[in-house]
Coordinates of C-alpha atoms in Angstrom, one line a residue:
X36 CA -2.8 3.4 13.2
X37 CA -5.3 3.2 15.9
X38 CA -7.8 2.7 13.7
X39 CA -6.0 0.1 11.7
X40 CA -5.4 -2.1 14.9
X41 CA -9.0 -1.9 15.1
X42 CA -10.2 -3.0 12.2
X43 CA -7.9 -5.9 12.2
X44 CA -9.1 -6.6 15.7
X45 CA -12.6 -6.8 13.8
X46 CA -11.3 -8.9 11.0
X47 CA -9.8 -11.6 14.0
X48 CA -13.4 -11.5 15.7
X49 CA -15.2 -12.2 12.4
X50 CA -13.4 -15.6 11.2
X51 CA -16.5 -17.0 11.6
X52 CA -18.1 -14.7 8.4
X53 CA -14.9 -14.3 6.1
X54 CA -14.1 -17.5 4.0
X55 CA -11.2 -18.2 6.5
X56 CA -7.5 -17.6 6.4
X57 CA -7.3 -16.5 2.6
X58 CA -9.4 -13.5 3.6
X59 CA -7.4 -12.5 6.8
X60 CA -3.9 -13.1 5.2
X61 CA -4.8 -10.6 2.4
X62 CA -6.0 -8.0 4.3
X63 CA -2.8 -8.6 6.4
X64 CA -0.4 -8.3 3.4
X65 CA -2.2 -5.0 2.6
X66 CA -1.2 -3.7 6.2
X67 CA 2.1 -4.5 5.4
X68 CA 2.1 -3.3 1.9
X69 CA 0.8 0.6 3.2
X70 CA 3.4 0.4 6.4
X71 CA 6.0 -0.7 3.9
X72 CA 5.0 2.4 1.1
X73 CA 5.4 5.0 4.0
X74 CA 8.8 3.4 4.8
X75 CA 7.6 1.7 7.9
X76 CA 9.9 -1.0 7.3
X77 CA 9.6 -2.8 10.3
X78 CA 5.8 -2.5 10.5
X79 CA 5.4 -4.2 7.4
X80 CA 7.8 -7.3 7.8
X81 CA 5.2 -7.8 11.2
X82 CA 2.3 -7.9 9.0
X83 CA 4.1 -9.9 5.9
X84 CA 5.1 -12.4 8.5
X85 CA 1.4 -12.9 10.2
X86 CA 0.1 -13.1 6.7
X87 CA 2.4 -15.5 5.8
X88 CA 1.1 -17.5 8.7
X89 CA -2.1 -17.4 7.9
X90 CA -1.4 -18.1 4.8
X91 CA 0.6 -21.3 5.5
X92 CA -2.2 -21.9 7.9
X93 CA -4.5 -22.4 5.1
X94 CA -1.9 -24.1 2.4
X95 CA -2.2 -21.2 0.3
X96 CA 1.5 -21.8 -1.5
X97 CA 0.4 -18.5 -4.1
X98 CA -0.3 -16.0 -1.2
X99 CA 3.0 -17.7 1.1
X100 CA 5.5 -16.6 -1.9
X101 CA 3.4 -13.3 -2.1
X102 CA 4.6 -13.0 1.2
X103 CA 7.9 -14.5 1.5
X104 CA 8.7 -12.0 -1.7
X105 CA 7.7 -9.3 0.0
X106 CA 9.5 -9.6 3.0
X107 CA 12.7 -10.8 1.0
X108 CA 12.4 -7.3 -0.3
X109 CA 11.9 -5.5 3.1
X110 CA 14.4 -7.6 4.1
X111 CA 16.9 -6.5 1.4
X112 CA 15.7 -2.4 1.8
X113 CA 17.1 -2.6 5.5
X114 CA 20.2 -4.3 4.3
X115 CA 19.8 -7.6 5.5
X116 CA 20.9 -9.3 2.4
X117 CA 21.6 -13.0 4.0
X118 CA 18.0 -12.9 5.2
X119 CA 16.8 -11.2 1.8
X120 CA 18.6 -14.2 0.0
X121 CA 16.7 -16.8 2.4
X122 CA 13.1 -15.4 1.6
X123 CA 13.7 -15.1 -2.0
X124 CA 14.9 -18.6 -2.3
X125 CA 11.9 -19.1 0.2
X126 CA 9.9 -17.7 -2.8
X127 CA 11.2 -19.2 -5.2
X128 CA 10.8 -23.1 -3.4
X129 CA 7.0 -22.1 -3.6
X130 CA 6.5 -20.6 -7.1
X131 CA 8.6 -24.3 -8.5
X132 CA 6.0 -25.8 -7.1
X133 CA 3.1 -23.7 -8.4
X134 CA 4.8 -24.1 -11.5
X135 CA 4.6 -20.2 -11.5
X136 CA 7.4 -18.9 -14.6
X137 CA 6.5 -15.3 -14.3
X138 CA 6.6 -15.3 -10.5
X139 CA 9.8 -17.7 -10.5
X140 CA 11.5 -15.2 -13.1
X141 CA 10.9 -12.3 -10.8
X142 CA 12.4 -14.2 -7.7
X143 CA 15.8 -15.0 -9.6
X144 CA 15.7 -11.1 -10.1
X145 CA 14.8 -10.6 -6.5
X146 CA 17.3 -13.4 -6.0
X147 CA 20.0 -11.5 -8.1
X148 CA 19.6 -8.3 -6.5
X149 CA 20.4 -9.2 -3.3
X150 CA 23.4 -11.2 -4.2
X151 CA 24.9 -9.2 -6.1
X152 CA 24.7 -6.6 -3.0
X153 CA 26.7 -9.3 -0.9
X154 CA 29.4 -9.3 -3.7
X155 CA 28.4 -12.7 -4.8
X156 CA 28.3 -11.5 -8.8
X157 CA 28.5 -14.8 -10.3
X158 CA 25.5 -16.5 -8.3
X159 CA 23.6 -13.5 -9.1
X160 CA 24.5 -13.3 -12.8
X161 CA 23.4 -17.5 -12.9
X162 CA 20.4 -15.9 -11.4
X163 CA 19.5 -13.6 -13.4
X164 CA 20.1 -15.8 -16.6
X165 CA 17.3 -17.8 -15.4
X166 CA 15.2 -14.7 -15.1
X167 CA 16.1 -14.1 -18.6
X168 CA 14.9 -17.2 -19.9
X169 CA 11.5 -17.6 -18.4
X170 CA 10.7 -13.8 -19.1
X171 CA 11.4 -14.4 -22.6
X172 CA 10.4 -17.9 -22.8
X173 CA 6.7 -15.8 -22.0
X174 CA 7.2 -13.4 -24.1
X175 CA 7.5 -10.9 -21.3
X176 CA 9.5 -7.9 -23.6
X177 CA 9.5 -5.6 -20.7
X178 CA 10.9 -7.4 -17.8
X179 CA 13.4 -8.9 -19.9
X180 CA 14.9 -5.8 -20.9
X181 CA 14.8 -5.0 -16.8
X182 CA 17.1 -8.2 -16.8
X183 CA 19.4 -7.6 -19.7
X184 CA 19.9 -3.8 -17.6
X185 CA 20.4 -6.3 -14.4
X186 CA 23.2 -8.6 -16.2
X187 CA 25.0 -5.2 -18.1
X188 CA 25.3 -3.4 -14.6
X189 CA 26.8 -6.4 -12.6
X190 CA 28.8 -8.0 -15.5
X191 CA 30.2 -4.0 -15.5
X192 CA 30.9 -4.1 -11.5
X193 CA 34.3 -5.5 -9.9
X194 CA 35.0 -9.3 -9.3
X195 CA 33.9 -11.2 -6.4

């Protein structure tokens, strides 16, 4: 990890040469996504969250919902599902506005997940629906059988 704190030191110094934030919030999010692999769960939320500001920084709405995404799903690993829910909604606000279906379908599943795991089965099944939709609305086969999996499984579980 030494030499990881280095080379972001490195990539701070050298805003001047990288084609600003976009470069910096990527390379962030990577951090995060190798801390997170190895189960270094809070490690990786402190990167998702500096590459979230950077990527806010620089109005980047596609790498922000990257971000909040992946921290609604460190969030919900650690079982912090309230906080989970808020980054996933987070998500979703930004993919509506990129007009993202594919990204929007996979943050009601996110969505779903999470509150289905606070007991809230009938928001999650509304949820999920909508992932259902847009996944087959673009002819994504695969995910939508993920869903269907989704809704069998809760629909199967006991009543809020």
């Amino acid at each position: 990890l030494k030499c990881e704190e280095q080379a972001l030191a490195l990539v701070r110094q050298s805003r001047q040469v990288l084609p600003g934030e976009l470069q910096i919030a990527t390379y962030l999010s990577n951090i995060g996504l190798l801390h997170d692999k190895v189960g270094n769960r809070l490690e990786a939320l402190r990167y998702y969250y500096e590459a979230l500001q950077e990527d806010r920084q620089a109005n980047n709405l596609r790498g922000a919902a990257s971000d909040m995404r992946r921290i609604g799903t460190v969030r919900h690993d650690l079982g912090e599902y309230d906080l989970a829910i808020q980054a996933h909604r987070d998500a979703l606000e930004l993919d509506s506005h990129l007009n993202d279906g594919y990204s929007m379908a996979s943050d009601y599943g996110n969505l779903a997940v999470s509150l289905s795991q606070k007991g809230m089965r009938q928001e999650a099944l509304e949820a999920l629906d909508k992932a259902l939709h847009l996944f087959g609305s673009l002819g994504a086969d695969h995910e939508k059988a993920q869903v269907e999996k989704l809704i069998e499984g809760i629909a199967e579980g006991a009543p809020d």
